GROMACS .gro file of C-alpha atoms in nm:
model
  293
    1MET     CA    1  17.228  19.779 -12.209
    2LYS     CA    2  17.381  19.890 -11.880
    3GLN     CA    3  17.206  19.620 -11.690
    4SER     CA    4  17.328  19.345 -11.916
    5GLY     CA    5  17.681  19.480 -11.889
    6LEU     CA    6  17.666  19.478 -11.512
    7LEU     CA    7  17.532  19.118 -11.515
    8ALA     CA    8  17.813  19.014 -11.748
    9ALA     CA    9  18.069  19.173 -11.517
   10LEU     CA   10  17.911  19.013 -11.202
   11ALA     CA   11  17.910  18.670 -11.387
   12LEU     CA   12  18.280  18.713 -11.474
   13VAL     CA   13  18.367  18.792 -11.109
   14LEU     CA   14  18.168  18.489 -10.985
   15ILE     CA   15  18.330  18.259 -11.241
   16THR     CA   16  18.682  18.392 -11.160
   17ASN     CA   17  18.624  18.347 -10.786
   18GLY     CA   18  18.489  18.000 -10.845
   19ILE     CA   19  18.799  17.901 -11.036
   20ILE     CA   20  19.018  18.038 -10.765
   21LEU     CA   21  18.821  17.864 -10.494
   22ALA     CA   22  18.832  17.531 -10.687
   23GLY     CA   23  19.214  17.561 -10.714
   24VAL     CA   24  19.244  17.627 -10.343
   25LEU     CA   25  19.023  17.325 -10.257
   26HIS     CA   26  19.218  17.099 -10.496
   27ASN     CA   27  19.545  17.211 -10.350
   28ARG     CA   28  19.434  17.118 -10.001
   29LEU     CA   29  19.283  16.777 -10.082
   30GLY     CA   30  19.448  16.477  -9.913
   31GLU     CA   31  19.774  16.467  -9.732
   32PRO     CA   32  19.989  16.782  -9.779
   33ASP     CA   33  20.309  16.746  -9.985
   34ALA     CA   34  20.495  16.915  -9.696
   35ARG     CA   35  20.428  17.023  -9.343
   36VAL     CA   36  20.696  17.243  -9.188
   37GLU     CA   37  20.727  17.458  -8.872
   38LEU     CA   38  20.901  17.786  -8.929
   39THR     CA   39  20.959  18.093  -8.707
   40GLU     CA   40  20.975  18.461  -8.771
   41ARG     CA   41  21.328  18.414  -8.897
   42GLU     CA   42  21.194  18.244  -9.203
   43LEU     CA   43  20.836  18.395  -9.218
   44ARG     CA   44  20.853  18.768  -9.168
   45LEU     CA   45  20.560  18.997  -9.128
   46GLU     CA   46  20.491  19.218  -9.423
   47GLY     CA   47  20.390  19.578  -9.409
   48HIS     CA   48  20.065  19.648  -9.218
   49ASN     CA   49  19.838  19.951  -9.226
   50ARG     CA   50  19.503  20.049  -9.062
   51GLU     CA   51  19.317  20.058  -9.400
   52ASN     CA   52  19.403  19.693  -9.469
   53SER     CA   53  19.336  19.433  -9.192
   54ALA     CA   54  19.499  19.149  -9.393
   55VAL     CA   55  19.805  18.994  -9.241
   56SER     CA   56  20.059  18.829  -9.467
   57LEU     CA   57  20.399  18.670  -9.415
   58ARG     CA   58  20.699  18.668  -9.649
   59LEU     CA   59  20.902  18.347  -9.695
   60THR     CA   60  21.268  18.437  -9.662
   61LEU     CA   61  21.575  18.242  -9.781
   62GLN     CA   62  21.927  18.259  -9.645
   63ARG     CA   63  22.118  18.392  -9.938
   64GLN     CA   64  22.466  18.259  -9.843
   65HIS     CA   65  22.620  18.583  -9.963
   66ASP     CA   66  22.573  18.961  -9.947
   67ASP     CA   67  22.458  19.012 -10.303
   68ILE     CA   68  22.082  18.938 -10.336
   69ASN     CA   69  22.146  18.834 -10.700
   70GLY     CA   70  22.472  18.648 -10.618
   71PRO     CA   71  22.521  18.300 -10.764
   72PHE     CA   72  22.409  17.987 -10.592
   73PRO     CA   73  22.699  17.740 -10.562
   74TRP     CA   74  22.499  17.441 -10.698
   75LEU     CA   75  22.346  17.633 -10.988
   76GLU     CA   76  22.644  17.572 -11.221
   77ARG     CA   77  22.652  17.512 -11.595
   78GLY     CA   78  22.541  17.148 -11.583
   79LYS     CA   79  22.238  17.220 -11.363
   80LEU     CA   80  22.140  17.516 -11.576
   81GLU     CA   81  22.136  17.302 -11.889
   82GLN     CA   82  21.919  17.043 -11.704
   83LEU     CA   83  21.672  17.322 -11.627
   84GLY     CA   84  21.650  17.413 -11.997
   85PHE     CA   85  21.890  17.703 -12.027
   86ASP     CA   86  22.085  17.738 -12.353
   87CYS     CA   87  22.445  17.743 -12.247
   88ARG     CA   88  22.605  17.682 -12.593
   89THR     CA   89  22.780  18.015 -12.611
   90PRO     CA   90  23.114  17.982 -12.438
   91PRO     CA   91  23.148  18.216 -12.132
   92ASP     CA   92  23.463  18.372 -12.279
   93ALA     CA   93  23.310  18.444 -12.622
   94GLN     CA   94  23.294  18.809 -12.733
   95ASP     CA   95  22.914  18.813 -12.742
   96ALA     CA   96  22.862  18.612 -12.425
   97GLY     CA   97  22.773  18.906 -12.210
   98LEU     CA   98  22.508  19.027 -12.455
   99ARG     CA   99  22.371  18.666 -12.496
  100TYR     CA  100  22.334  18.583 -12.140
  101ASP     CA  101  22.232  18.927 -12.010
  102ARG     CA  102  21.928  18.899 -12.239
  103ALA     CA  103  21.833  18.554 -12.136
  104LEU     CA  104  21.488  18.530 -11.972
  105PRO     CA  105  21.435  18.355 -11.641
  106ARG     CA  106  21.290  18.007 -11.629
  107ARG     CA  107  21.009  17.876 -11.410
  108VAL     CA  108  21.147  17.567 -11.224
  109TRP     CA  109  21.067  17.374 -10.912
  110LEU     CA  110  21.296  17.468 -10.620
  111VAL     CA  111  21.386  17.256 -10.321
  112LEU     CA  112  21.397  17.451  -9.993
  113GLU     CA  113  21.559  17.277  -9.693
  114TYR     CA  114  21.497  17.394  -9.336
  115GLU     CA  115  21.765  17.349  -9.068
  116GLY     CA  116  21.930  17.077  -9.273
  117LYS     CA  117  22.287  17.008  -9.415
  118ALA     CA  118  22.304  17.340  -9.591
  119TRP     CA  119  22.234  17.530  -9.271
  120GLN     CA  120  22.482  17.316  -9.075
  121ALA     CA  121  22.750  17.383  -9.342
  122TRP     CA  122  22.675  17.755  -9.347
  123ARG     CA  123  22.702  17.769  -8.963
  124SER     CA  124  23.026  17.578  -8.954
  125GLU     CA  125  23.178  17.807  -9.220
  126ALA     CA  126  23.045  18.119  -9.034
  127LYS     CA  127  23.215  17.989  -8.711
  128ARG     CA  128  23.542  17.924  -8.905
  129ARG     CA  129  23.531  18.272  -9.063
  130LEU     CA  130  23.467  18.436  -8.732
  131ALA     CA  131  23.763  18.262  -8.572
  132GLU     CA  132  23.973  18.375  -8.871
  133LEU     CA  133  23.858  18.742  -8.836
  134SER     CA  134  23.924  18.730  -8.465
  135ARG     CA  135  24.274  18.599  -8.528
  136ARG     CA  136  24.354  18.856  -8.798
  137GLY     CA  137  24.224  19.136  -8.575
  138THR     CA  138  24.457  19.025  -8.292
  139GLU     CA  139  24.757  19.006  -8.516
  140ALA     CA  140  24.685  19.348  -8.656
  141GLY     CA  141  24.665  19.488  -8.308
  142GLU     CA  142  24.352  19.690  -8.380
  143GLY     CA  143  24.016  19.646  -8.535
  144SER     CA  144  23.951  19.684  -8.914
  145ARG     CA  145  23.619  19.835  -9.007
  146PRO     CA  146  23.548  19.582  -9.288
  147ARG     CA  147  23.642  19.287  -9.062
  148ASN     CA  148  23.434  19.422  -8.782
  149PHE     CA  149  23.137  19.465  -9.010
  150GLU     CA  150  23.170  19.117  -9.146
  151ALA     CA  151  23.205  18.968  -8.795
  152LYS     CA  152  22.894  19.149  -8.679
  153ARG     CA  153  22.700  19.044  -8.981
  154LEU     CA  154  22.793  18.678  -8.937
  155ARG     CA  155  22.697  18.679  -8.568
  156TRP     CA  156  22.363  18.847  -8.663
  157GLU     CA  157  22.282  18.591  -8.928
  158SER     CA  158  22.377  18.300  -8.704
  159MET     CA  159  22.130  18.417  -8.440
  160ALA     CA  160  21.849  18.586  -8.641
  161GLY     CA  161  21.890  18.499  -9.014
  162SER     CA  162  21.677  18.253  -9.202
  163ARG     CA  163  21.765  17.881  -9.178
  164LEU     CA  164  21.586  17.806  -9.500
  165PHE     CA  165  21.814  17.728  -9.796
  166ALA     CA  166  21.757  17.661 -10.169
  167ILE     CA  167  21.952  17.339 -10.225
  168ASP     CA  168  21.830  17.195 -10.563
  169ALA     CA  169  21.599  17.262 -10.861
  170GLY     CA  170  21.434  17.061 -11.129
  171ASN     CA  171  21.152  17.052 -11.385
  172ASP     CA  172  20.953  16.776 -11.221
  173PRO     CA  173  20.833  16.811 -10.864
  174ALA     CA  174  20.753  16.440 -10.833
  175SER     CA  175  21.110  16.344 -10.909
  176LEU     CA  176  21.242  16.600 -10.662
  177ARG     CA  177  21.011  16.468 -10.392
  178GLN     CA  178  21.154  16.119 -10.448
  179ARG     CA  179  21.502  16.259 -10.406
  180TYR     CA  180  21.410  16.463 -10.102
  181PRO     CA  181  21.145  16.258  -9.911
  182ASP     CA  182  21.160  16.451  -9.577
  183ARG     CA  183  20.829  16.640  -9.588
  184THR     CA  184  20.897  16.815  -9.256
  185HIS     CA  185  21.219  16.982  -9.366
  186CYS     CA  186  21.209  16.999  -9.751
  187ILE     CA  187  20.967  17.217  -9.936
  188ILE     CA  188  20.914  17.199 -10.312
  189THR     CA  189  20.788  17.524 -10.457
  190PRO     CA  190  20.779  17.713 -10.794
  191ALA     CA  191  21.040  17.978 -10.855
  192LEU     CA  192  21.211  18.183 -11.122
  193VAL     CA  193  21.587  18.107 -11.190
  194ARG     CA  194  21.806  18.335 -11.393
  195ILE     CA  195  22.137  18.259 -11.567
  196GLN     CA  196  22.427  18.496 -11.527
  197LEU     CA  197  22.776  18.539 -11.675
  198LEU     CA  198  23.048  18.571 -11.411
  199ARG     CA  199  23.329  18.747 -11.593
  200ALA     CA  200  23.689  18.696 -11.492
  201HIS     CA  201  23.724  19.050 -11.354
  202ASP     CA  202  23.406  19.011 -11.149
  203GLN     CA  203  23.553  18.736 -10.936
  204GLU     CA  204  23.808  18.734 -10.648
  205PRO     CA  205  24.048  18.563 -10.674
  206HIS     CA  206  24.031  18.585 -11.056
  207ARG     CA  207  23.894  18.281 -11.227
  208PRO     CA  208  23.800  18.207 -11.585
  209ALA     CA  209  23.466  18.339 -11.697
  210ARG     CA  210  23.187  18.100 -11.618
  211LEU     CA  211  22.816  18.053 -11.609
  212ALA     CA  212  22.617  18.044 -11.287
  213GLY     CA  213  22.251  18.097 -11.172
  214TYR     CA  214  22.052  18.247 -10.896
  215VAL     CA  215  21.699  18.236 -10.770
  216GLN     CA  216  21.533  18.553 -10.887
  217GLN     CA  217  21.197  18.502 -10.713
  218LEU     CA  218  20.995  18.243 -10.514
  219LEU     CA  219  20.654  18.244 -10.681
  220THR     CA  220  20.460  18.160 -10.361
  221ASP     CA  221  20.667  18.368 -10.106
  222SER     CA  222  20.385  18.597  -9.987
  223ILE     CA  223  20.140  18.396  -9.769
  224GLN     CA  224  19.809  18.530  -9.646
  225VAL     CA  225  19.724  18.438  -9.287
  226PRO     CA  226  19.356  18.335  -9.249
  227ARG     CA  227  19.137  18.545  -9.021
  228ASP     CA  228  19.111  18.283  -8.753
  229ARG     CA  229  19.490  18.244  -8.729
  230ARG     CA  230  19.572  18.615  -8.711
  231GLY     CA  231  19.532  18.671  -8.333
  232VAL     CA  232  19.894  18.637  -8.244
  233LEU     CA  233  20.018  18.833  -8.538
  234THR     CA  234  19.771  19.128  -8.546
  235SER     CA  235  19.915  19.274  -8.231
  236LEU     CA  236  20.270  19.231  -8.359
  237ALA     CA  237  20.215  19.373  -8.702
  238ALA     CA  238  20.213  19.729  -8.589
  239SER     CA  239  20.558  19.701  -8.413
  240ARG     CA  240  20.849  19.730  -8.647
  241GLN     CA  241  21.096  19.442  -8.643
  242GLU     CA  242  21.451  19.484  -8.780
  243TYR     CA  243  21.474  19.193  -9.024
  244SER     CA  244  21.818  19.257  -9.166
  245PHE     CA  245  22.152  19.348  -9.036
  246SER     CA  246  22.203  19.720  -9.069
  247GLY     CA  247  22.565  19.740  -8.961
  248GLN     CA  248  22.476  20.005  -8.699
  249SER     CA  249  22.407  19.764  -8.416
  250GLU     CA  250  22.449  19.397  -8.329
  251LYS     CA  251  22.105  19.391  -8.170
  252VAL     CA  252  21.938  19.061  -8.268
  253PHE     CA  253  21.566  19.023  -8.290
  254ALA     CA  254  21.415  18.720  -8.112
  255PRO     CA  255  21.148  18.538  -8.315
  256ARG     CA  256  20.805  18.600  -8.157
  257TYR     CA  257  20.601  18.328  -8.320
  258ARG     CA  258  20.608  17.989  -8.486
  259VAL     CA  259  20.402  17.901  -8.788
  260THR     CA  260  20.288  17.561  -8.917
  261LEU     CA  261  20.288  17.574  -9.296
  262ASN     CA  262  20.137  17.315  -9.524
  263TYR     CA  263  20.208  17.274  -9.898
  264GLY     CA  264  19.939  17.105 -10.097
  265LYS     CA  265  19.895  16.921 -10.426
  266ARG     CA  266  19.977  17.234 -10.627
  267HIS     CA  267  20.270  17.313 -10.404
  268GLU     CA  268  20.091  17.624 -10.274
  269PRO     CA  269  20.135  17.701  -9.901
  270TRP     CA  270  19.869  17.791  -9.635
  271VAL     CA  271  19.893  17.854  -9.268
  272THR     CA  272  19.739  17.597  -9.034
  273ALA     CA  273  19.865  17.720  -8.699
  274VAL     CA  274  20.043  18.019  -8.535
  275GLN     CA  275  20.188  17.994  -8.189
  276PRO     CA  276  20.355  18.272  -7.985
  277LEU     CA  277  20.711  18.220  -7.862
  278SER     CA  278  20.814  18.362  -7.525
  279PRO     CA  279  21.134  18.580  -7.524
  280ALA     CA  280  21.311  18.325  -7.312
  281ARG     CA  281  21.223  18.036  -7.544
  282SER     CA  282  21.321  18.243  -7.847
  283ALA     CA  283  21.657  18.328  -7.695
  284ALA     CA  284  21.717  17.961  -7.604
  285GLN     CA  285  21.638  17.851  -7.963
  286GLY     CA  286  21.871  18.119  -8.097
  287GLU     CA  287  22.155  17.999  -7.882
  288GLU     CA  288  22.087  17.641  -7.985
  289GLY     CA  289  22.087  17.744  -8.348
  290ALA     CA  290  22.422  17.909  -8.302
  291THR     CA  291  22.589  17.614  -8.134
  292LYS     CA  292  22.413  17.299  -8.248
  293LYS     CA  293  22.617  17.071  -8.467
   0.00000   0.00000   0.00000
């Protein structure tokens, strides 16, 4: 009896592994849907310990705002309805808060753009905002702690933040690929999107209550690095890198590697190459990223 149970368990493991392997092979058949080169700014090393020799990278978006669950400008009511959200309850209705707070996220296809128009627009706005903060500080005659913090954060993000932006979403990846044909800068990946109610008192300056959306999760954001590609990363995994602006220092990390990432038929990513970046080259790329039009 025990032997038959063990055989059944072993068969289940083999079947499961076979299904997973078949999915991986199918994903990698033919030409990839996208092939992009990202750096440590967008692909950040996840936690590493001695007991686990695996190395994984976390795909990171530029959020465009401080709140991790803040609304995405293009995820307005019309887009949310296209994605299948029920938006019939008016935002100013008495039960709107209860209705939309309980709404479940939807699985959609998300378009991620690397170093494209969204990044250019973000950088231009950051430059404008920095100039405004500097002018206001000069007029006031002394620094303001909130203004100084915002200026430091903007400078940090310009030099070390992710240049990968979510710019669109849909229910059909093929249609999105037709709309965004650049396979070296535009990734199509599954994600969870949530709807949220922005109440009038939550907004500054005050606006009427409205519906918005945000990307709750990228469903393929944790990427395992194959054993034969780990060489550059293994030695770096043990050293802690400060991947977010803490407010304590303006110290900017320089990306230490570049990764070639392929997305296959199932829009699942895999690593095909990892190259080290010298400190001088990383600094030059950071300066270019902060000044390039």
